[in-house]
């Protein structure tokens, strides 16, 4: 069962699209152009936002396999000719087809346990597959104007990010990107990275900011000394006055040696 709702994934899609590293996506697209009708597999695909963002930069002949454990999310994907695969990545990170040329993922790896990332890197390396990973949360949050409770709320939220999210045990959370880079490098991969924060504006992105803040307030209660009362007071203040919200993410494009 997935805890992710289609309306949340749709709400965040424009901010994700704006933040993704165009440089890394273009690199992956250039490498794919070496193949006739390359197969790409998106892990934790949800409603297909990754495919929609990558497809314009990949060869028109690209064939897609979208993997998720939530059939209701995959069912929202309207693109013709796409293979939807319902599967539990916790049991097996390597749910890509044998003919796959590139594995992609968006906003997935911070949900994963350190040991799961080890298994993913080993499986990618064994198959000599490149990986394009977008929007792994890196723990950095900036809020303008500041509020006296921000530090405690952010600490509590980041603590919650390290709870079990159904991908192999307690999640690596903000450490996931760094760990994945180190693992892939140890397997001989050449890894390109980019900082890809959301830069949200209080007016333009009001709906997304509200959803983010409400989620944080709920997640923070009972952690790092945050009481329900403190979280509610912070949320009320924040909803009334958040001009800017920056949320740190990292992208990577990793290629096995000799490719
Ligand atoms: C943060 S959402 C991102 C979805 C999509 N990549 C996007 O950018 O809109 C994480 C996705 O991973 C999927 N997921 C989480 N745990 C999973 C598991 N164990 N097996 C397969 N998919 C999983 C969820 O169902 C969800 O669609």
Tab-separated table of N, CA and C in Angstrom, residues 3 10 12 20-21 63 78 83 101 105 112 138 142 178 186 205 212 219 224 227 234 245 247 252:
chain	number	residue	atom	x	y	z
A	3	UNK	N	1.319	5.339	0.711
A	3	UNK	CA	0.712	6.435	1.438
A	3	UNK	C	0.627	7.700	0.608
A	10	UNK	N	0.194	15.320	-8.068
A	10	UNK	CA	-0.159	16.287	-9.127
A	10	UNK	C	0.175	17.713	-8.680
A	12	UNK	N	2.487	18.706	-6.643
A	12	UNK	CA	3.926	18.999	-6.602
A	12	UNK	C	4.587	18.932	-7.973
A	20	UNK	N	14.005	20.262	-11.516
A	20	UNK	CA	14.852	19.182	-12.053
A	20	UNK	C	16.059	19.734	-12.807
A	21	UNK	N	17.168	19.036	-12.735
A	21	UNK	CA	18.372	19.465	-13.456
A	21	UNK	C	18.221	19.169	-14.950
A	63	UNK	N	10.813	3.569	-24.974
A	63	UNK	CA	9.725	2.747	-24.416
A	63	UNK	C	9.819	2.807	-22.899
A	78	UNK	N	-2.092	8.392	-18.298
A	78	UNK	CA	-2.916	8.361	-19.514
A	78	UNK	C	-2.102	8.046	-20.777
A	83	UNK	N	4.201	0.600	-20.234
A	83	UNK	CA	4.016	-0.608	-19.431
A	83	UNK	C	3.954	-0.210	-17.963
A	101	UNK	N	17.708	0.216	-20.571
A	101	UNK	CA	18.934	0.979	-20.875
A	101	UNK	C	19.207	2.082	-19.864
A	105	UNK	N	14.311	7.728	-11.383
A	105	UNK	CA	13.465	7.813	-10.185
A	105	UNK	C	13.363	9.273	-9.781
A	112	UNK	N	14.126	5.452	1.224
A	112	UNK	CA	14.740	4.125	1.285
A	112	UNK	C	15.733	3.993	2.432
A	138	UNK	N	17.335	16.727	0.641
A	138	UNK	CA	18.666	16.739	1.259
A	138	UNK	C	18.707	17.346	2.665
A	142	UNK	N	14.698	26.457	3.924
A	142	UNK	CA	14.811	27.893	4.199
A	142	UNK	C	13.426	28.516	4.220
A	178	UNK	N	23.691	11.423	-0.581
A	178	UNK	CA	25.134	11.281	-0.340
A	178	UNK	C	25.541	9.816	-0.343
A	186	UNK	N	31.778	3.828	-5.582
A	186	UNK	CA	32.514	2.631	-5.160
A	186	UNK	C	32.351	1.491	-6.158
A	205	UNK	N	2.842	29.987	-5.177
A	205	UNK	CA	2.808	28.570	-4.792
A	205	UNK	C	2.030	28.344	-3.489
A	212	UNK	N	2.514	21.511	2.145
A	212	UNK	CA	3.814	21.136	2.740
A	212	UNK	C	3.811	21.442	4.231
A	219	UNK	N	3.742	15.745	10.938
A	219	UNK	CA	4.866	14.813	11.113
A	219	UNK	C	5.714	15.157	12.336
A	224	UNK	N	11.566	15.691	18.830
A	224	UNK	CA	12.461	16.814	19.156
A	224	UNK	C	11.745	17.852	20.037
A	227	UNK	N	5.403	19.691	20.705
A	227	UNK	CA	4.075	19.270	21.162
A	227	UNK	C	3.037	19.599	20.095
A	234	UNK	N	2.816	27.076	15.383
A	234	UNK	CA	3.764	27.323	14.279
A	234	UNK	C	3.030	27.313	12.939
A	245	UNK	N	9.731	29.748	0.560
A	245	UNK	CA	10.063	28.440	1.132
A	245	UNK	C	10.999	27.732	0.163
A	247	UNK	N	13.219	24.265	-0.366
A	247	UNK	CA	13.391	22.889	0.108
A	247	UNK	C	14.494	22.252	-0.739
A	252	UNK	N	21.085	13.322	-9.517
A	252	UNK	CA	22.342	12.723	-9.973
A	252	UNK	C	22.102	11.966	-11.274
